[in-house]
Each structure stands twice: as structure tokens, then as C-alpha cells.
Coordinates of C-alpha atoms in Angstrom, one line a residue:
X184 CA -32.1 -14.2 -6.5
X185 CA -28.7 -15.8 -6.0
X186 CA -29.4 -17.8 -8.8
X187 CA -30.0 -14.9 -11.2
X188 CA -27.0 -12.6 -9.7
X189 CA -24.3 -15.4 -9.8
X190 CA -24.0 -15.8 -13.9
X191 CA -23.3 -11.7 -13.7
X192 CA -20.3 -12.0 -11.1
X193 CA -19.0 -14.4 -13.3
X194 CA -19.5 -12.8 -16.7
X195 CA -18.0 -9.5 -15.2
X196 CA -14.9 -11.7 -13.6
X197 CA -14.4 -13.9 -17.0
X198 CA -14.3 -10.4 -18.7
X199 CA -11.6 -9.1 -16.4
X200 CA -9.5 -12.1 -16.4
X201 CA -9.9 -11.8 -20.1
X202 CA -8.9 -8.2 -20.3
X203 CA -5.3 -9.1 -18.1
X204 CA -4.5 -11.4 -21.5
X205 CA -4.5 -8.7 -24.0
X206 CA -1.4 -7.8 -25.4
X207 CA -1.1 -3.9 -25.3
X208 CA 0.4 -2.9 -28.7
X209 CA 2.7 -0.1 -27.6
X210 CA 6.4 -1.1 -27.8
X211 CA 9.5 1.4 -26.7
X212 CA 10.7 2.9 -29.5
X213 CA 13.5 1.3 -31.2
X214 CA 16.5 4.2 -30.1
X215 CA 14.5 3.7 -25.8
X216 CA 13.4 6.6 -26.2
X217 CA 9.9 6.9 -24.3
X218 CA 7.0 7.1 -26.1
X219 CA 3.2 9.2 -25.4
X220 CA 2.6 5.6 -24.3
X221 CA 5.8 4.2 -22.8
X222 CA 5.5 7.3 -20.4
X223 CA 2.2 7.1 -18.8
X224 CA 2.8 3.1 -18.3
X225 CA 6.2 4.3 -16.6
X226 CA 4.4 7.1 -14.2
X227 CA 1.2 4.8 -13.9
X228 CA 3.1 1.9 -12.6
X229 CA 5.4 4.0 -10.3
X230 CA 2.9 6.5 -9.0
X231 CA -1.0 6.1 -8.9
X232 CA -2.6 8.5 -11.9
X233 CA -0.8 10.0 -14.6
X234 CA -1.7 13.8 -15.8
X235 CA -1.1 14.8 -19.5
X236 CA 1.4 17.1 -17.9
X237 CA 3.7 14.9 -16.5
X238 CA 3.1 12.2 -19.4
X239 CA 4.7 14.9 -21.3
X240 CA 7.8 16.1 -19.1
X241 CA 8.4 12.0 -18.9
X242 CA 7.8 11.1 -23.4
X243 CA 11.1 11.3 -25.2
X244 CA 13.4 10.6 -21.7
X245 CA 15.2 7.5 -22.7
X246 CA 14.5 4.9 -20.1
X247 CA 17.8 5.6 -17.9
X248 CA 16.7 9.2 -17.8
X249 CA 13.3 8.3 -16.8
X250 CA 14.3 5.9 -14.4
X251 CA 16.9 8.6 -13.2
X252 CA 14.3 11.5 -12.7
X253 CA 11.9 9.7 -10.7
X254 CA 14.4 8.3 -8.1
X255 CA 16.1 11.6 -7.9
X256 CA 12.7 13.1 -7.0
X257 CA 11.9 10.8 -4.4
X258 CA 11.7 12.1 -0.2
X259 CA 12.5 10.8 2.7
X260 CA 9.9 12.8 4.9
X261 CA 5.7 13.4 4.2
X262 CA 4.7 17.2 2.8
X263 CA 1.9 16.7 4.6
X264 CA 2.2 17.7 8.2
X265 CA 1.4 14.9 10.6
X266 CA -1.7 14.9 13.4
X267 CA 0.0 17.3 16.1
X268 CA -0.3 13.9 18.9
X269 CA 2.5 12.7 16.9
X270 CA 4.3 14.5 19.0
X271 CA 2.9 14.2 22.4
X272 CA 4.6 11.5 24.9
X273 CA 2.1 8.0 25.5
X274 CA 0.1 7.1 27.5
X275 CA 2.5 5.4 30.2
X276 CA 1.4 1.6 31.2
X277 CA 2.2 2.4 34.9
X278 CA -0.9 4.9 34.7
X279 CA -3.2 2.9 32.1
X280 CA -2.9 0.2 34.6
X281 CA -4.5 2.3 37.3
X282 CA -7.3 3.4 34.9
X283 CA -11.1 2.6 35.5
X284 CA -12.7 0.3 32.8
X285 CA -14.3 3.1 31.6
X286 CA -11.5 5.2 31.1
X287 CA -9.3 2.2 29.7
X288 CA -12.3 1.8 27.2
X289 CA -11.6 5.9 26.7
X290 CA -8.2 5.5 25.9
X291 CA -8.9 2.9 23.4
X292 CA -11.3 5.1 21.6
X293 CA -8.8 7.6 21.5
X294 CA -6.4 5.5 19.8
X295 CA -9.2 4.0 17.2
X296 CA -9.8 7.5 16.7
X297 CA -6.6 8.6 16.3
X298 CA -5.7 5.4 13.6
X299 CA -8.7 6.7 11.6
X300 CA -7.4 10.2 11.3
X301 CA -3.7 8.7 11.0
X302 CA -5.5 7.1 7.5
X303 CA -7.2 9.8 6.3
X304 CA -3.5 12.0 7.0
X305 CA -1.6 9.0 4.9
X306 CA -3.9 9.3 1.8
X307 CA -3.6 13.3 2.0
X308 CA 0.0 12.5 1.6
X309 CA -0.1 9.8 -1.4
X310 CA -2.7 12.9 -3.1
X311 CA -0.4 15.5 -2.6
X312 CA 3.1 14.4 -2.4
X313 CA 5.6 15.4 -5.3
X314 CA 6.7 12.0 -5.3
X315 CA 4.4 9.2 -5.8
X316 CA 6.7 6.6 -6.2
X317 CA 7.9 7.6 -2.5
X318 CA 4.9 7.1 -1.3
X319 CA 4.1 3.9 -3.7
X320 CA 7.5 2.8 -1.7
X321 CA 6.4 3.1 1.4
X322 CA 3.2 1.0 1.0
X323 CA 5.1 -1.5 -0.5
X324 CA 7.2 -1.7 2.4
X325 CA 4.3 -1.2 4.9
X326 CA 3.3 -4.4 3.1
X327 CA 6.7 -5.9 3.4
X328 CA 6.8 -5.5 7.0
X329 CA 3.3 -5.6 7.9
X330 CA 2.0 -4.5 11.3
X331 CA -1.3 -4.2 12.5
X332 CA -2.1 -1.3 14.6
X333 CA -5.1 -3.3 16.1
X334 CA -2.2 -5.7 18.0
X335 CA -0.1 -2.4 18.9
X336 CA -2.8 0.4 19.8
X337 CA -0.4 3.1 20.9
X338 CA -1.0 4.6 17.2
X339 CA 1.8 7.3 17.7
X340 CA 3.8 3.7 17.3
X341 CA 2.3 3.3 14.2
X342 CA 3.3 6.5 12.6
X343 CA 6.6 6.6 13.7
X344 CA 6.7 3.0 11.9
X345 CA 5.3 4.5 8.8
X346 CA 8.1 7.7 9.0
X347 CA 10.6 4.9 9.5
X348 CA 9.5 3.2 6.2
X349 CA 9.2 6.3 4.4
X350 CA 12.6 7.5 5.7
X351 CA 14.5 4.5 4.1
X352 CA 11.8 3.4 1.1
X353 CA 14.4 4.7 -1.7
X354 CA 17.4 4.3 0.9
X355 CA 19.5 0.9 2.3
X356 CA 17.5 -1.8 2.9
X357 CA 20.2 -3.4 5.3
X358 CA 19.4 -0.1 7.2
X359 CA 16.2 -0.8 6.9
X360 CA 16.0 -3.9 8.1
X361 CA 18.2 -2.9 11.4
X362 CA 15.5 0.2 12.2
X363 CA 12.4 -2.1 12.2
X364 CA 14.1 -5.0 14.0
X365 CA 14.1 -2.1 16.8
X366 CA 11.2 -0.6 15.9
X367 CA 8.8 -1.0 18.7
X368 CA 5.8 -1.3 16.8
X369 CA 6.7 -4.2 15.2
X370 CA 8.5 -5.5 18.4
X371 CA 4.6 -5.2 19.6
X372 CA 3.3 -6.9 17.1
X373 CA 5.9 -9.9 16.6
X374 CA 5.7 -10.5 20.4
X375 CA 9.4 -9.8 21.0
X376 CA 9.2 -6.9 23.5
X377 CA 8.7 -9.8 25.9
X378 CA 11.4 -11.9 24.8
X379 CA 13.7 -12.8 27.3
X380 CA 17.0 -15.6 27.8
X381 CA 14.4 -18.2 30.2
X382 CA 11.6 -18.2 27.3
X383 CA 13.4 -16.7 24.1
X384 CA 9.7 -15.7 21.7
X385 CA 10.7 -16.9 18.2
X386 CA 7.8 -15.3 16.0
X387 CA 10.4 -12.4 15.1
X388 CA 13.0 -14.8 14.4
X389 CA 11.5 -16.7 12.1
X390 CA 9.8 -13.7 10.2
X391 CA 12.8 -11.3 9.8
X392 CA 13.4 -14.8 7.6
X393 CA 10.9 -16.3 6.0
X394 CA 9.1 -12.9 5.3
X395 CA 11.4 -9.5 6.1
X396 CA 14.5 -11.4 4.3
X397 CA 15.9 -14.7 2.6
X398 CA 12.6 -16.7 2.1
X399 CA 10.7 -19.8 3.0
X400 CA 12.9 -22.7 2.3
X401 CA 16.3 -20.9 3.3
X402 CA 16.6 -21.5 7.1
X403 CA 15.8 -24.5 9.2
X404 CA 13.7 -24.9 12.6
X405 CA 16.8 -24.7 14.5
X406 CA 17.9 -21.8 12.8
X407 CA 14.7 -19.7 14.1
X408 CA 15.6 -21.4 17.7
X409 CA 19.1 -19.6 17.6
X410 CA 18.0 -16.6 16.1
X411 CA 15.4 -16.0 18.4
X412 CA 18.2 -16.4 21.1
X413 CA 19.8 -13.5 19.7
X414 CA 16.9 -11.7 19.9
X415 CA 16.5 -11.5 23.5
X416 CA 16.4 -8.4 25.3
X417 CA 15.3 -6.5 22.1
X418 CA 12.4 -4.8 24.0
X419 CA 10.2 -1.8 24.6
X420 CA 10.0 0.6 27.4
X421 CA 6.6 0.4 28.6
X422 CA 6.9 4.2 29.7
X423 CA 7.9 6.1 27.0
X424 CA 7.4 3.6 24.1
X425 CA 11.1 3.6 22.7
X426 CA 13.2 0.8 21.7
X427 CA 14.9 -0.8 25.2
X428 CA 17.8 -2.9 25.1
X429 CA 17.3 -5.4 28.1
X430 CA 20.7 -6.7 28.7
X431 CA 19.7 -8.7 31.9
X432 CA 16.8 -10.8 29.4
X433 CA 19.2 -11.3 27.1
X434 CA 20.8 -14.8 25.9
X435 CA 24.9 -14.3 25.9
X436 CA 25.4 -17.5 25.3
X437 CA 27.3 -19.2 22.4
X438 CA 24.7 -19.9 19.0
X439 CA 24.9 -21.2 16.1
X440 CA 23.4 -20.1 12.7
X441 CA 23.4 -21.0 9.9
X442 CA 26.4 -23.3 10.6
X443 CA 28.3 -20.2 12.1
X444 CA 29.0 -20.3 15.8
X445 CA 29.6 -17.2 18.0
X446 CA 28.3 -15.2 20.7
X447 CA 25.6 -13.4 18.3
X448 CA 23.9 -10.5 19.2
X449 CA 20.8 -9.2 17.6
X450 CA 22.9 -6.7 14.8
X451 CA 25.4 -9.3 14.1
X452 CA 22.1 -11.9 13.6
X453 CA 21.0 -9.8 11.2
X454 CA 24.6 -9.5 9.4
X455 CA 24.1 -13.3 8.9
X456 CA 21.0 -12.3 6.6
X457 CA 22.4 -9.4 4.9
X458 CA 25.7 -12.1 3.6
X459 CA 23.3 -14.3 2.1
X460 CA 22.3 -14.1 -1.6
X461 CA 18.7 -15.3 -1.1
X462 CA 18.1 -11.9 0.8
X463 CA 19.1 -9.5 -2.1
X464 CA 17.2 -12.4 -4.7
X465 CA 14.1 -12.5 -2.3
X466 CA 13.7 -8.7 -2.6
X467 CA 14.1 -8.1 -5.7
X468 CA 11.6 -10.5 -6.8
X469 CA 9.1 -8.9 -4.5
X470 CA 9.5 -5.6 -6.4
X471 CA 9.5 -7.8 -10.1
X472 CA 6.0 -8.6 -8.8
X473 CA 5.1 -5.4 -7.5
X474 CA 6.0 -3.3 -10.5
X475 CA 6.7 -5.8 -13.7
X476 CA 5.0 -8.5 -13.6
X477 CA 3.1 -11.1 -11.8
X478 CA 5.7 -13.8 -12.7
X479 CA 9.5 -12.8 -12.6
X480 CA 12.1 -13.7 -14.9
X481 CA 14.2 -15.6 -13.0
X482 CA 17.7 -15.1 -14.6
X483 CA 16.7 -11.2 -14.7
X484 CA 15.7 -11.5 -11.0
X485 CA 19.2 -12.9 -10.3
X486 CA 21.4 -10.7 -12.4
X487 CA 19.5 -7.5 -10.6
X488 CA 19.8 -9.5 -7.2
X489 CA 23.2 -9.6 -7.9
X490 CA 23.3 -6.1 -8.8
X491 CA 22.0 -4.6 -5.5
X492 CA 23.7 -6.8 -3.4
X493 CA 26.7 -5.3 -5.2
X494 CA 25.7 -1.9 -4.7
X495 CA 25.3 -2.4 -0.2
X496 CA 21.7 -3.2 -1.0
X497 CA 21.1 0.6 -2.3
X498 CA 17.4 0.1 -3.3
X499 CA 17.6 3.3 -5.5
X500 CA 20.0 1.2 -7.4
X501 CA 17.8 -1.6 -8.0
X502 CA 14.8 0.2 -8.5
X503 CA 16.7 2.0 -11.5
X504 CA 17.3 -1.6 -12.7
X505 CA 14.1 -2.7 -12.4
X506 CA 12.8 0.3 -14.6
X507 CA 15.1 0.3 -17.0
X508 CA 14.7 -3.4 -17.9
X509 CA 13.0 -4.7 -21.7
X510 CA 10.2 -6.8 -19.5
X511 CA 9.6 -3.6 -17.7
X512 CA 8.2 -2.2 -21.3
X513 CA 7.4 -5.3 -22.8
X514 CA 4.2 -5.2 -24.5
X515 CA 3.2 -8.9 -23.0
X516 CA 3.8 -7.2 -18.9
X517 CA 1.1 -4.3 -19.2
X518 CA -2.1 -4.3 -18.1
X519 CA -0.6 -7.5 -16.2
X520 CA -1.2 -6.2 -12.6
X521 CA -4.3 -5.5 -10.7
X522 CA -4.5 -2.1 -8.9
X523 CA -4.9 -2.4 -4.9
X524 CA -7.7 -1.0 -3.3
X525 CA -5.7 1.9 -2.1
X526 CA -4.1 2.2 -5.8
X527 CA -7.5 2.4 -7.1
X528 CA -9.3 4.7 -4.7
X529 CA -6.1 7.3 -4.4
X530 CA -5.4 6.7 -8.4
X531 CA -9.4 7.6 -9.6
X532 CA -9.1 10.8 -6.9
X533 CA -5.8 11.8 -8.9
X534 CA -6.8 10.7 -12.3
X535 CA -10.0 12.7 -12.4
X536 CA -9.1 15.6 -10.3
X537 CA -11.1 14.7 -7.0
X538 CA -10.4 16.9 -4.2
X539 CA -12.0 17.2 -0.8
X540 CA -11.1 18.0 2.6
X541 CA -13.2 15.0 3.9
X542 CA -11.1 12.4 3.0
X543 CA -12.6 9.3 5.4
X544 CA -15.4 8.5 3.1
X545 CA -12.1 7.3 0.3
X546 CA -10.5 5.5 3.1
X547 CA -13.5 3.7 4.0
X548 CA -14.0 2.7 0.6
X549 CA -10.7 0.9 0.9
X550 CA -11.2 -0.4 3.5
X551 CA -14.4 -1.9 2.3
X552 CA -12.6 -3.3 -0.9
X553 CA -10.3 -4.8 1.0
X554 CA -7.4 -2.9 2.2
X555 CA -7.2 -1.1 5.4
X556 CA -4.1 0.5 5.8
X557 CA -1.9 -0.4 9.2
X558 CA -4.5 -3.1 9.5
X559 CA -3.4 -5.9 7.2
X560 CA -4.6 -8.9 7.7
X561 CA -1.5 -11.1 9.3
X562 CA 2.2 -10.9 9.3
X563 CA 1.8 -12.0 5.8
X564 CA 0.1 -9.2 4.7
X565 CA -2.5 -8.4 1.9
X566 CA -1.3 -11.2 -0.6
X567 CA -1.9 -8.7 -4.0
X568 CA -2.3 -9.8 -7.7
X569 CA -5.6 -11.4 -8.7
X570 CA -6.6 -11.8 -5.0
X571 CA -7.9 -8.3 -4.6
X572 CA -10.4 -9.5 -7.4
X573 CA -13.4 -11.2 -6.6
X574 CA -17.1 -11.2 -6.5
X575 CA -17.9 -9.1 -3.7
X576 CA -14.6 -6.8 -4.1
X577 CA -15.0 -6.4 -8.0
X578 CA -19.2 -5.2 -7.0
X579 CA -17.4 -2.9 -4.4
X580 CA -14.9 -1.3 -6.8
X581 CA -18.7 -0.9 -9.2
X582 CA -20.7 0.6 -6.2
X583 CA -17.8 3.0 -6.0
X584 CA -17.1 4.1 -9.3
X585 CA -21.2 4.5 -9.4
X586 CA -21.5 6.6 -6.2
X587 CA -18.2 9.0 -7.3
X588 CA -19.6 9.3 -11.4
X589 CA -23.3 9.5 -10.3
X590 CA -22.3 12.5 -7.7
X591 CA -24.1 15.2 -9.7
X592 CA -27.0 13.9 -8.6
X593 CA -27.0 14.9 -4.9
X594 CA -28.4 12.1 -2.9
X595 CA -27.5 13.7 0.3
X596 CA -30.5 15.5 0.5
X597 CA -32.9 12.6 0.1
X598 CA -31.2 10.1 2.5
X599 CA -31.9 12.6 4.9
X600 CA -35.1 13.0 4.2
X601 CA -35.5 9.4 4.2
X602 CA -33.8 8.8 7.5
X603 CA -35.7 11.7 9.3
X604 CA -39.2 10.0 7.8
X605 CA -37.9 6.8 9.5
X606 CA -37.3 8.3 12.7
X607 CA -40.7 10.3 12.9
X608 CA -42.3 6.6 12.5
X609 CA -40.5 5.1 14.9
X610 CA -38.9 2.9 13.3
X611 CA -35.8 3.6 11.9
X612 CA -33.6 0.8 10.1
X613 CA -31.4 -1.4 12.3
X614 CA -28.0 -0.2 11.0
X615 CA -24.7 -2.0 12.2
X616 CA -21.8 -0.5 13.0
X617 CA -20.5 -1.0 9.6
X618 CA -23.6 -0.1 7.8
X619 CA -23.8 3.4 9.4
X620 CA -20.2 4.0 8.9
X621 CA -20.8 2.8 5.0
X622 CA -23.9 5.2 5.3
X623 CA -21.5 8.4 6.6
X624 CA -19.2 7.5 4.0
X625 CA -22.2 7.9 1.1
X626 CA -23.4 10.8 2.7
X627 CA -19.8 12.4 2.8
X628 CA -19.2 11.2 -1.1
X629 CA -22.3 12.7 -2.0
X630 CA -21.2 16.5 -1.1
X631 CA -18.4 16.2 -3.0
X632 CA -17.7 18.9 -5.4
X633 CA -16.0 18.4 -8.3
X634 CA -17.1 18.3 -12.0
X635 CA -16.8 15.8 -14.4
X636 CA -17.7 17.6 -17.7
X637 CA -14.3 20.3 -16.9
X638 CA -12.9 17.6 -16.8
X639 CA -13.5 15.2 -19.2
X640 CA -13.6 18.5 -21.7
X641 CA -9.7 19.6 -20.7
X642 CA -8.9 16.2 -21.5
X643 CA -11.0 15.2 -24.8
X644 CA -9.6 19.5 -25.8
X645 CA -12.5 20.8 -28.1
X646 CA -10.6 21.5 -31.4
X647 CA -10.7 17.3 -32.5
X648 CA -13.1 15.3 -33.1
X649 CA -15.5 12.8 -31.4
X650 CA -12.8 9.8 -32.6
X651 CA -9.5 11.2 -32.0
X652 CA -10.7 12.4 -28.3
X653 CA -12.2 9.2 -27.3
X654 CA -8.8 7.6 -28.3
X655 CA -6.7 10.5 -26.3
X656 CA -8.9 9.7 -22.9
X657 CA -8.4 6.2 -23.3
X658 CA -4.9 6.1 -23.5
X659 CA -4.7 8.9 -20.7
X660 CA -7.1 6.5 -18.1
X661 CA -6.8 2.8 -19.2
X662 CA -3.2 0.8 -19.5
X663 CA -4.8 -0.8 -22.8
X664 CA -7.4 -0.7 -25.8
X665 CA -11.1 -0.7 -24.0
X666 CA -13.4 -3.3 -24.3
X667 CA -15.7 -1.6 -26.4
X668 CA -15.8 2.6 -27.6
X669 CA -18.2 4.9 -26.3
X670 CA -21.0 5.7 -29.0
X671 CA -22.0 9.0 -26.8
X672 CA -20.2 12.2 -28.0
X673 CA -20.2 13.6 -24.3
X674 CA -16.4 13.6 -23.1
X675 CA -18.3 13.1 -19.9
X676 CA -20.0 10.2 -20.9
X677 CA -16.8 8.5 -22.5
X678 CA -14.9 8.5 -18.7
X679 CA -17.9 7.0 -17.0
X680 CA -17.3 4.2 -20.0
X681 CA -13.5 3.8 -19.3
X682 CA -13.8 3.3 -15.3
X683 CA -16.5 0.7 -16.1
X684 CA -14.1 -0.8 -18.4
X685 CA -12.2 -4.0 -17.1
X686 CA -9.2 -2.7 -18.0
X687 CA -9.4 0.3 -15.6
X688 CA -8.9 -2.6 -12.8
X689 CA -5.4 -2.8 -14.3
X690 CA -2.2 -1.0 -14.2

């Protein structure tokens, strides 16, 4: 068998890395005024799914009105209320200490439980919020500061982490930076709650560097030794779970960074960071990749670097640059970047209208393709681009494009059957852990209820012709020409061809 399926995966893969070479012929019009085109690239690339609505309110903006609009729209707080423990105290460590195993293993449940539902509230939010590129924001930064909640397991920690990032995700990044340096999630996860002057912990150090800030290459060894000096003290109160300031663990003595000597504290360490040009140049390139293209222009990278750090590092001011820039419209950068998981999954619920008040099944399906959200897979986080594309991903992304278009059919009530024939033999199928939680998620994406043909004919409108409304659903769900054009003149039949299409992979 492996033999037969292995030419497929890499027919299907040489197909998609293909597809990412195409140039898309759509070009800003000459006077940057957006174009049908120009518009849903725009709103694609800063949200998750387009509607003809909104392509509309955005075509004939010129780009600094565009850019302009979408920043002014962007929040600071969810729509979506929050899961009402977010508001209860924690679980102190004085009583989780004198818990039984058993209850210990309780509480741990609780907080698994509670992660789950603090997944399924997130995507609620990216569905419904008024401003997706808030929310595109504060995955990206989620991403940028990545923390695990597996490591942390007080999950309130984790949403007040994700409120933090949301808070300041069109904001001031030095801000930023000085809220989740005391943010005691990730002073969890980066081991500095139990930092202290006789054993300073440098992991922190070195990753508000190499990864929250100038770079790899930009700091030496001893650097990280100072820093993490500075550091000391920075700490969590075990009882309440709030940033602690530990002045007796802390290291008062003299350090020197960067070449600079003085007593440094923790702010002024950071201070050091925020003066150096590699931080504003490091960022900005991060964002080039996440919304232009996979390889940045180095001398535009610098000018907008320059640009920000300018402007207090005001990242509504270099988000407005990066939008308004030619390669942001340049014919060669789209269809250039591969959707993530949770850019795929959210963006096909939006795109086709896909709404449910179950929504663990689409989280799972993430998950499975390879992003679980507050679980990322080291400090580093999910690495992006072409990486989220391989064999057993690219079938996954397949499986669950089948299960969502094939939904008319109703399997739920055969696996059922199936499963209740199993049990009256005796033998029912071993199923892991996984596989029944894969098997929950089918059963909950087979009661979904939402229909294709409304859609598809709202889209295709029933006053043109079999042509001219293959061509407007194309443009409306794919970043570039398809493959190949639907010979079926079902509108219904033509999206079921454009989510199979490589491009769809693409944004």
C-alpha cells in the first residue's frame, strides 16, 4: 500500500508547490485605487474570509484609506464574553498541596477541561468579532510570545495572557513587551517565577532576545548572564497567581549589558532592548512574513523599521506601512503564503457561512492539522510558511474539506448504528484517546446544518451565466486562477472544486 499511496502525496504536494509560483494577474490600479481584486487580497490577508459585502465597502478605498479603516476598526477587548471562571480566584498552591492524588488528578481535569472550552471560546471570537485583523493580531502575537498552557495549567493564566495580547495587538509594542515580561503565564512557562540572586534562571533572558526582541546574532552569552541578573525577583504569587516582585531574590548588584554598566533592574533591562535598532527591524520583518511575503525586502524592512521605531514603536503605525506598501499588492506576493491551520478551519467556517454552537469538532480539526492554540510546540512556536504543508497535514486539510462538503449526507446516524452493532457483539473497536476524540469530532461535524446550494447560489446570483459565475466564486474563494474550471453547472458543485483546489491552501 505505501507504495501505491506515496506517488499521490507527492503529486498533490508538487501541485501545491506549483500553485504558490503562479503569478496572480491582478495589479492595483494605476491612480491606488483598490480594485474588486486588490480588495478581497487586502481583507483576506488581514482577516480570514472575505464576504462580497465587505469586498465591496473596501474596492475603490485607495490603499491609505484601506489601510486607515481597518486599523481604526480594530479592539482592544473580545465581543465574545469569556467562560465565567475567568473570573473566579485559583486554586491556591498552599491547598493543592494538601490535595489527595485523586483530587490533584481532579483539578487537572478541571483545567484540561477548562483549556478546551478556553479554545472553542477563542474561535467563537475570531468568527464573530468585527475586527478580524484584531484577532489575526493577537494570534500572531500569541505566536510571538508563545506559551504553552500544558507547562502553566492554571488556564485562567492563560486567558488573561491572551486578553493581555489582545489588549495591546494594535497598541505599543514597548508596552507590550513590559506586560508579558510580568505576565505570570509566561513567567511560568520561561521558568523565571523561580529566579532568584543565588541561582539567577536565564531561559527568559535569553528569549525576551533572541525571540520576543532583537534577534539571534544580536547579544552574546554573557549578555543573557547579565540580563537574567536583572531578572531576579520577577516572580509569581503562588496564592493568588499575580505578578510578585520579590525584592529579597533579587540581584542589586552592578551589570553590564550590552557594554552599559549600572544597577539594572528588570524595566530598565528591557529599555536596553527597546534603544536598539535590531528590535524595531526584528519585528517588522516578522510581520513582512506574516502578511507580505515569505521573503522580505530588506531595504523596505529597514525603512519601515525605521519608521516605527520613529513612531515609540506604535504598531498601528507600522501595520499602516506595511499595507500600504507596492510588494504588499504586488502581483509576484499573492497566493505566496500558506494559510495556518487555524486560518484555514476559521476562514472555510466564514467563507462559506458555517455556523454552529458546537464549535470543538473545528478546534479539533486544528489541532489535528497541526495547530493547537495555547499549546504550541516550544518557545519557538509553530514555525509557519511551507511547514504547515506536508503529507499527513495536506491529507488532513482533504479529510476535512471532505467531511464539511460531504455533510448533506448525514453519517451520524450510521456510525451509530455501526458502533451500537459492535457493542452488541462484544467487540467493539479499540479506539485511543485520540481516535475517540477524532470520532466525537466526526459525529459533531456531521449534525451540522448549514446548506451549501444557498450558498453557493447567493454567490454564483442566478441572472448570469454558467461562465461569468464560476469566474465570480473563484475570485470570491481562491487568492488566484484555479487549477482547472468546473465543467458542472451546479454553483454547488463549483465550491466543492475551489476548496479542492491547491490554491485554496493559499492566502
Amino acid at each position: 500500500m505505501k507504495s501505491n499511496t506515496r506517488p499521490r502525496f507527492g503529486t498533490i504536494y508538487a501541485v501545491f508547490c506549483a500553485a504558490t509560483l503562479v503569478v496572480q494577474a491582478a495589479m492595483a490600479a494605476p491612480d491606488d485605487k483598490l480594485s474588486g481584486d486588490d480588495a478581497r487580497h487586502f481583507l483576506n490577508r488581514t482577516g480570514f474570509a472575505a464576504s462580497l459585502t465587505e469586498i465591496d465597502a473596501y474596492t475603490g478605498l485607495t490603499r491609505g484609506q484601506a489601510a486607515e479603516k481597518v486599523v481604526a476598526a480594530a479592539r482592544d477587548v473580545a465581543v465574545t464574553p469569556p467562560p465565567s471562571w475567568v473570573t473566579e480566584p485559583i486554586t491556591p498552591a498552599s491547598k493543592v498541596r494538601d490535595m489527595t492524588p485523586e483530587e490533584r488528578q481532579a483539578e487537572l481535569r478541571m483545567n484540561n477541561d477548562r483549556a478546551a472550552e478556553l479554545r472553542e471560546w477563542w474561535f467563537r471570537e475570531m468568527l464573530n468579532t468585527p475586527s478580524p485583523l484584531t484577532e489575526r493580531m493577537t494570534l500572531f502575537w500569541h505566536n510571538h510570545f508563545a506559551t504553552s498552557q500544558q507547562k502553566v495549567r492554571l488556564t485562567k493564566l492563560i486567558y488573561t495572557q491572551n486578553a493581555l495580547l489582545r489588549n495591546s495587538a494594535m497598541g505599543n509594542f514597548g508596552y507590550m513587551l513590559r506586560q508579558i515580561a510580568r505576565d505570570p503565564a509566561m513567567l511560568i512557562y520561561l521558568d523565571n517565577a523561580n529566579s532568584r540572586r543565588e541561582q539567577p534562571n536565564e531561559n527568559f533572558a535569553r528569549e525576551v532576545m533572541e525571540l520576543f526582541s532583537l534577534g539571534e546574532g544580536n547579544y552574546t552569552e554573557q549578555d543573557i548572564k547579565e540580563m537574567a541578573r536583572a531578572f531576579t525577583g520577577w516572580s509569581v504569587d503562588r496564592e493568588t497567581g499575580e505578578f510578585l516582585f520579590r525584592r529579597g531574590a533579587h540581584d542589586p548588584g552592578m551589570k553590564s549589558i550590552f557594554g552599559k554598566k549600572a544597577y539594572f533592574e528588570g524595566d530598565q533591562a528591557l529599555d536596553l532592548l527597546l534603544r536598539r535598532p535590531e528590535t524595531a527591524q526584528f519585528i517588522t520583518r516578522k510581520l513582512w512574513k506574516e502578511f507580505v511575503s515569505p521573503s522580505p525586502d530588506t531595504a523596505e524592512v529597514n525603512r519601515i523599521a525605521d519608521v516605527f521605531r520613529k513612531s515609540g514603536y506604535n504598531i498601528s503605525t507600522l501595520m499602516k506601512a506595511i499595507l500600504t506598501t507596492d510588494a504588499f499588492y504586488a502581483a509576484e506576493n499573492r497566493a505566496t503564503l500558506v494559510k495556518s491551520p487555524v486560518e484555514y478551519v476559521v476562514g472555510t467556517m466564514k467563507q462559506f457561512d458555517i455556523q454552529t454552537s458546537n464549535l470543538r469538532p473545528f478546534v479539533f480539526a486544528s489541532a489535528l492539522l497541526g495547530q493547537n492554540v495555547f499549546a504550541p510546540p516550544n518557545v519557538k512556536g509553530w514555525p509557519g510558511g511551507q511547514a504547515w504543508i506536508n503529507t499527513a497535514t495536506l491529507l488532513g486539510r482533504k479529510q476535512f474539506i471532505d467531511r464539511l462538503f460531504k455533510n448533506e449526507d448525514r453519517m451520524e446516524s450510521v456510525m451509530n448504528a455501526l458502533d451500537e452493532m459492535a457493542e452488541r457483539s462484544g467487540t467493539p473497536p479499540p479506539l485511543g484517546r485520540v481516535q475517540r476524540q477524532q470520532r466525537r469530532a466526526e459525529r459533531a461535524m456531521a449534525a451540522l446544518n448549514w446548506n451549501l446550494d444557498r450558498w453557493s447560489s447567493s454567490v454564483a446570483y442566478a441572472n448570469t451565466n454558467t461562465r461569468d459565475g464560476i469566474s465570480m466564486m473563484a475570485k470570491l474563494v481562491l487568492p488566484m486562477t484555479p487549477s482547472s474550471m468546473p465543467s458542472s453547472t451546479k454553483p454547488a458543485d463549483w465550491a466543492r472544486a475551489f476548496v479542492t483546489d491547491p490554491a485554496y491552501q493559499l492566502k
